[in-house]
mmCIF file of C-alpha atoms and ligand atoms in Angstrom:
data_model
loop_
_atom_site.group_PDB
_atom_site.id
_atom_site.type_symbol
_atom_site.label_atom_id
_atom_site.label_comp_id
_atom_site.label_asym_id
_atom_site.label_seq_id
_atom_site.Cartn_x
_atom_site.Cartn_y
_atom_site.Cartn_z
ATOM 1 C CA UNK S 1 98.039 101.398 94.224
ATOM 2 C CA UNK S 2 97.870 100.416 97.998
ATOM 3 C CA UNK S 3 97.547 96.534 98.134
ATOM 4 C CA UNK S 4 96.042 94.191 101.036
ATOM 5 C CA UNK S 5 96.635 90.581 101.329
ATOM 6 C CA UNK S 6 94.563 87.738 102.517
ATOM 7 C CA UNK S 7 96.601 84.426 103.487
ATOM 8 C CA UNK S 8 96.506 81.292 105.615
ATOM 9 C CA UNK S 9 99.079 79.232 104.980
ATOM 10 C CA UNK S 10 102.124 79.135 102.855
ATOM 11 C CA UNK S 11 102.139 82.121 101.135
ATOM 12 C CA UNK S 12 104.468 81.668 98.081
ATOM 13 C CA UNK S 13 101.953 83.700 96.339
ATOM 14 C CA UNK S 14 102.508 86.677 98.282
ATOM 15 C CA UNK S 15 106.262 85.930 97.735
ATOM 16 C CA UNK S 16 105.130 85.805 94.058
ATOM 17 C CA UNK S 17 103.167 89.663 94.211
ATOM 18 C CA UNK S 18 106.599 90.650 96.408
ATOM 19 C CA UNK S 19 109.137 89.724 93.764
ATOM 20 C CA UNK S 20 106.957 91.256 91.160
ATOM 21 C CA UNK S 21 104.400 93.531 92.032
ATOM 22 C CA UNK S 22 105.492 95.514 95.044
ATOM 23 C CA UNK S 23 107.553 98.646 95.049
ATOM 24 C CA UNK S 24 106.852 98.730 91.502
ATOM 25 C CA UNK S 25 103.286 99.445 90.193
ATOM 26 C CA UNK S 26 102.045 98.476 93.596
ATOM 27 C CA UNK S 27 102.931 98.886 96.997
ATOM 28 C CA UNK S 28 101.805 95.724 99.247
ATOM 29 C CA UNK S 29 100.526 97.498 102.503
ATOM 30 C CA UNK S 30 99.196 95.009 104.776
ATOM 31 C CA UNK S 31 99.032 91.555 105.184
ATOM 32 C CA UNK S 32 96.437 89.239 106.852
ATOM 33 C CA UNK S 33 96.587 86.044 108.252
ATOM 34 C CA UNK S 34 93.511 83.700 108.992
ATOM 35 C CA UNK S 35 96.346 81.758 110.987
ATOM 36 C CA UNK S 36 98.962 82.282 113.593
ATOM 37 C CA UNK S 37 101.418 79.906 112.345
ATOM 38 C CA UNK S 38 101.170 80.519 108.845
ATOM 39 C CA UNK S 39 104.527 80.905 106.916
ATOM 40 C CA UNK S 40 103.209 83.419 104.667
ATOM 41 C CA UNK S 41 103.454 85.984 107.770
ATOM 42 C CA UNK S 42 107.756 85.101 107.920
ATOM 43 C CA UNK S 43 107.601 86.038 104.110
ATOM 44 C CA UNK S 44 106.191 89.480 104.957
ATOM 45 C CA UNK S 45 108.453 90.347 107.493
ATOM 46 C CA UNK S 46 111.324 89.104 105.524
ATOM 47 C CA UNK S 47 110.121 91.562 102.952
ATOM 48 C CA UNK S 48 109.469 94.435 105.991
ATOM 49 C CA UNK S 49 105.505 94.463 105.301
ATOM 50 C CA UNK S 50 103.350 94.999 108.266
ATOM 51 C CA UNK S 51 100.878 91.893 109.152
ATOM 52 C CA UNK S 52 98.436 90.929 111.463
ATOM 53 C CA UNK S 53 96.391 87.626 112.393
ATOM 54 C CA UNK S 54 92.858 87.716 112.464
ATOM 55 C CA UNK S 55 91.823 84.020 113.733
ATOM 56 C CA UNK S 56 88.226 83.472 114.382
ATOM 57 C CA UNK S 57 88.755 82.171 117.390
ATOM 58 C CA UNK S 58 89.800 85.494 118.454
ATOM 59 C CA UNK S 59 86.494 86.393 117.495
ATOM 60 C CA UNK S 60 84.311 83.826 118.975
ATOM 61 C CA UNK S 61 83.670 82.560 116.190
ATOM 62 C CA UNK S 62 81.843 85.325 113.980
ATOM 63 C CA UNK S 63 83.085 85.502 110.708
ATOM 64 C CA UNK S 64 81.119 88.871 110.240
ATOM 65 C CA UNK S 65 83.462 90.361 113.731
ATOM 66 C CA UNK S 66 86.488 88.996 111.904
ATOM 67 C CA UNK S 67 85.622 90.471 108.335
ATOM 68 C CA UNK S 68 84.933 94.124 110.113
ATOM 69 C CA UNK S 69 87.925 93.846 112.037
ATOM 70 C CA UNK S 70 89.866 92.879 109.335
ATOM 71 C CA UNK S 71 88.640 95.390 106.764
ATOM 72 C CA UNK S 72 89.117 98.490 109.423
ATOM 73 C CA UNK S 73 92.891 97.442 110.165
ATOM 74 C CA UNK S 74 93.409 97.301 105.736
ATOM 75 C CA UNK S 75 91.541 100.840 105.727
ATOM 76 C CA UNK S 76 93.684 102.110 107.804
ATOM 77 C CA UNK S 77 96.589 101.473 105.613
ATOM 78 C CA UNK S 78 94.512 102.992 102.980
ATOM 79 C CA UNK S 79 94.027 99.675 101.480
ATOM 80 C CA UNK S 80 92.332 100.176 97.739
ATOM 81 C CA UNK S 81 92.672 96.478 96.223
ATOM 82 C CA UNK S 82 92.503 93.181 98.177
ATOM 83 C CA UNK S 83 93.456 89.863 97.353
ATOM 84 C CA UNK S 84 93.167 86.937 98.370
ATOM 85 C CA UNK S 85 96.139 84.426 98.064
ATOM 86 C CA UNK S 86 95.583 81.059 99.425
ATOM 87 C CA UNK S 87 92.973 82.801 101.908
ATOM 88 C CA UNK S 88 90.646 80.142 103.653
ATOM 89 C CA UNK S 89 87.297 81.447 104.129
ATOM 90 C CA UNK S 90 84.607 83.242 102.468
ATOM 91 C CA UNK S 91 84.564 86.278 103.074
ATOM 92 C CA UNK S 92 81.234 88.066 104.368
ATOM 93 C CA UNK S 93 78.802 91.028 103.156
ATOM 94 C CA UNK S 94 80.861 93.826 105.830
ATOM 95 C CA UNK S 95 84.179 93.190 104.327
ATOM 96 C CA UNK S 96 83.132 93.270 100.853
ATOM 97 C CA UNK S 97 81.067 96.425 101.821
ATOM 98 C CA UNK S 98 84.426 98.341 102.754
ATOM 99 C CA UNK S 99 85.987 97.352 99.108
ATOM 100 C CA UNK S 100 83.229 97.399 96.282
ATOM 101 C CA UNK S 101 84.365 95.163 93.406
ATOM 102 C CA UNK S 102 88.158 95.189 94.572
ATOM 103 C CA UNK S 103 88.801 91.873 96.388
ATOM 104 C CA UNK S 104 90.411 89.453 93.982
ATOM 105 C CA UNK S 105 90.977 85.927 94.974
ATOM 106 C CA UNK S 106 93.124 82.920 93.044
ATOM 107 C CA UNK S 107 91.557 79.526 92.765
ATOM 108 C CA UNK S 108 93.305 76.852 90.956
ATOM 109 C CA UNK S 109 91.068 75.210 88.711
ATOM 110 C CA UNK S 110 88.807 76.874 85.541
ATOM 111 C CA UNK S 111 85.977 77.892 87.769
ATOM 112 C CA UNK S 112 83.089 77.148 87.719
ATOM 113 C CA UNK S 113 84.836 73.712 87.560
ATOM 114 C CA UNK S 114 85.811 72.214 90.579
ATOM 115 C CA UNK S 115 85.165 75.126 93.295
ATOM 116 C CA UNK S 116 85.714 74.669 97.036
ATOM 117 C CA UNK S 117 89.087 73.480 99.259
ATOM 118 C CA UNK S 118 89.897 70.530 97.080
ATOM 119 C CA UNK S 119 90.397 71.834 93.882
ATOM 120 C CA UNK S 120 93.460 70.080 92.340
ATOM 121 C CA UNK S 121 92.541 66.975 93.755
ATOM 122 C CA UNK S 122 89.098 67.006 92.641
ATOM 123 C CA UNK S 123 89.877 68.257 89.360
ATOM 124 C CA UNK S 124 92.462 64.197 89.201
ATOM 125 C CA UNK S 125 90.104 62.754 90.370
ATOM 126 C CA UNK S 126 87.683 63.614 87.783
ATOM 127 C CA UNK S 127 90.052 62.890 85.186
ATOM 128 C CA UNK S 128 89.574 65.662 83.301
ATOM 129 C CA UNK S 129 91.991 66.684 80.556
ATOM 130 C CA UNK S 130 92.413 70.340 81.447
ATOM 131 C CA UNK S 131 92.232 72.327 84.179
ATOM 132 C CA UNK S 132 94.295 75.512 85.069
ATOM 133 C CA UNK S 133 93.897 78.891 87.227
ATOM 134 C CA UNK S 134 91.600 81.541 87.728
ATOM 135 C CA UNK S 135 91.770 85.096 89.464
ATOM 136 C CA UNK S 136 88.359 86.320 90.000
ATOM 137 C CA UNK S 137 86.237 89.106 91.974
ATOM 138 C CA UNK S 138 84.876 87.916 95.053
ATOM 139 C CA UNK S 139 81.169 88.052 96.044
ATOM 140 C CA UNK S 140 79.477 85.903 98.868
ATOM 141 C CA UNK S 141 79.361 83.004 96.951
ATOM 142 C CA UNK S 142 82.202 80.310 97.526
ATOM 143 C CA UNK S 143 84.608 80.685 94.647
ATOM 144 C CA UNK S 144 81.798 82.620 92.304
ATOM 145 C CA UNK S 145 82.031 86.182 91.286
ATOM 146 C CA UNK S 146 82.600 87.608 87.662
ATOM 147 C CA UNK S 147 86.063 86.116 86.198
ATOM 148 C CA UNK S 148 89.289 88.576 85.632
ATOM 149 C CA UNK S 149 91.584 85.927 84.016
ATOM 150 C CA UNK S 150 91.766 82.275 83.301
ATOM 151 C CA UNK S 151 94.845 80.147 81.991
ATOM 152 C CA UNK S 152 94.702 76.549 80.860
ATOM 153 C CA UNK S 153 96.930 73.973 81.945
ATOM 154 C CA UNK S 154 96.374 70.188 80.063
ATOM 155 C CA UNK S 155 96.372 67.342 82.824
ATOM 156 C CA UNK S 156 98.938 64.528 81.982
ATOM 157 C CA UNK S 157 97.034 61.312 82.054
ATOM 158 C CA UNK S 158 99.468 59.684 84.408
ATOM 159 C CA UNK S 159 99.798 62.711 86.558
ATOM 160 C CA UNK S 160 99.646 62.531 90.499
ATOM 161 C CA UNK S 161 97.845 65.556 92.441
ATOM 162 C CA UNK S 162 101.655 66.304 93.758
ATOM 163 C CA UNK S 163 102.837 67.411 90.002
ATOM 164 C CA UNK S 164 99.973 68.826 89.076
ATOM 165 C CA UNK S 165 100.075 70.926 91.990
ATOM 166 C CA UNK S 166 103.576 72.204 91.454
ATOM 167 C CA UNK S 167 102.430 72.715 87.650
ATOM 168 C CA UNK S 168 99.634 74.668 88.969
ATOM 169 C CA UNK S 169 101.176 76.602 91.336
ATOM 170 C CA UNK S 170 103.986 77.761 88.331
ATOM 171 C CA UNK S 171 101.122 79.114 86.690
ATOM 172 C CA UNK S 172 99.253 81.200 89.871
ATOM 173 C CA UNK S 173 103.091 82.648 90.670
ATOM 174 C CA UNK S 174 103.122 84.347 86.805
ATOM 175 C CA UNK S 175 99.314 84.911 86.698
ATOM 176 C CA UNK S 176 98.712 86.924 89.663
ATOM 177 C CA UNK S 177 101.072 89.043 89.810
ATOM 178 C CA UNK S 178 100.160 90.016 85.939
ATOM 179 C CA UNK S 179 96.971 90.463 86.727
ATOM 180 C CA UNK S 180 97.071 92.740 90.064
ATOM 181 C CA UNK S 181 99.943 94.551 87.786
ATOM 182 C CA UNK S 182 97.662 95.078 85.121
ATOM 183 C CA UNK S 183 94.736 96.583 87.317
ATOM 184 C CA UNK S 184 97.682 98.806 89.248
ATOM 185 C CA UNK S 185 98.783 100.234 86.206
ATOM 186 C CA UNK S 186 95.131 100.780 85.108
ATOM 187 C CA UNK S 187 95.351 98.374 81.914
ATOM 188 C CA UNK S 188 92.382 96.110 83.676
ATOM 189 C CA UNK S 189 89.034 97.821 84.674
ATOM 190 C CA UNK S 190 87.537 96.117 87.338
ATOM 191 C CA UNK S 191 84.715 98.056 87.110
ATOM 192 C CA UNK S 192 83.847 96.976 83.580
ATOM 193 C CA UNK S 193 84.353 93.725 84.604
ATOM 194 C CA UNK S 194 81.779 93.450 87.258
ATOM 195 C CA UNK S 195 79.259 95.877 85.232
ATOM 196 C CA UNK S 196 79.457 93.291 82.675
ATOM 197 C CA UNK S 197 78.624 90.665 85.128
ATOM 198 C CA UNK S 198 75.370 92.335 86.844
ATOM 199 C CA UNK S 199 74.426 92.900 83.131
HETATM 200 C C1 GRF V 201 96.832 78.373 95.875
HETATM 201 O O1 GRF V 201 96.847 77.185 95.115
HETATM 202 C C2 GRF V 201 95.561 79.127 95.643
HETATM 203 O O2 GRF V 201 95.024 78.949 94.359
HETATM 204 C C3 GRF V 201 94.631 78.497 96.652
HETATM 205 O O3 GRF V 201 95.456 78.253 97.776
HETATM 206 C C4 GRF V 201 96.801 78.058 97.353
HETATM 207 C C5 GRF V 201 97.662 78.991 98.166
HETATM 208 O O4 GRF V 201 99.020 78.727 98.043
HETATM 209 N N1 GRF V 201 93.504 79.358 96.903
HETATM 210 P P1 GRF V 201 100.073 79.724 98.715
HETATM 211 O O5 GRF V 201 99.700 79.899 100.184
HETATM 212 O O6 GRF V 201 100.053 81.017 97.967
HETATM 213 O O7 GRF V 201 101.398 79.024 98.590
#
């Protein structure tokens, strides 16, 4: 399966889908950045995948110009599953269009808890007792679409956003690339998945 993925900043998720996802049950194809400088773009050349940048500014601004832009360069490469790894942005009606129910994005919290940029932080400053990770298939609403896979994580009640961070960030590297492996090898039907949510 021919894999596209959405970044913006540090990337150690894609590192996560390189060390265990591609060349084996997946091939990543293409990589795209909302940002110039972000490191996740060194990680795919290290691991001799092509990338691009697709900045809004480069687009004046039109996050539907972007989204067709982007989507034409990933079906070019013959892109069939998307994800979105530390991706910025929602992404709009065109892009979705070009990849029906295959665009996957990782949030860390147990959505529909604590959606938006600030998870983690939100999620301490709640107090809440558990959080944890979720993969999910994206529609037009921020962080909503039908749910693919959850994990729990308990929050420590003297824990900082910093180590709850790097505990949550343990848990994205193992649960994306088991998930995107899963759906590569056919053992996940996204399809079912997002029948069951329109149901
Ligand atoms: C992850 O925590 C992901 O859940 C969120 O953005 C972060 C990206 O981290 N959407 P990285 O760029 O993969 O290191």
């Amino acid at each position: 399966m021919r894999l596209g993925v959405l970044v913006s900043g540090s990337g150690s998720n894609l590192q996560a889908l390189i060390e265990r996802v591609h060349g084996r049950s997946a091939t990543i194809a293409g990589v795209c950045s909302s940002n110039a400088e972000a490191v996740a773009l060194e990680r795919a050349r290290a691991a001799g995948i092509e990338s691009a940048v697709f900045e809004l500014s480069a687009h004046g601004g039109e996050r539907e110009l972007r989204d067709r832009a982007m989507a034409g360069w990933l079906a070019e490469r013959q892109v069939e599953l998307v994800v979105c790894a530390g991706f910025m942005g929602v992404l709009t009606a065109p892009f979705l269009a070009g990849f029906p129910d295959r665009v996957l994005n990782l949030h860390p919290s147990l959505l529909p808890a604590f959606p938006g940029a600030h998870a983690i932080d939100d999620a301490c400053a709640a107090g809440v007792a558990e959080t944890g990770v979720t993969v999910h298939l994206v529609d037009e609403v921020l962080d909503g679409g039908p749910i693919v896979a959850q994990e729990r994580l308990p929050v420590n009640y003297h824990e900082t956003p910093e180590g709850l961070r790097a505990r949550i960030h343990a848990v994205e590297h193992r649960l994306l690339p088991a998930v995107v492996d899963d759906v590569a090898r056919g053992a996940l039907d996204l399809d079912a998945i997002a029948r069951k949510a329109r149901t």
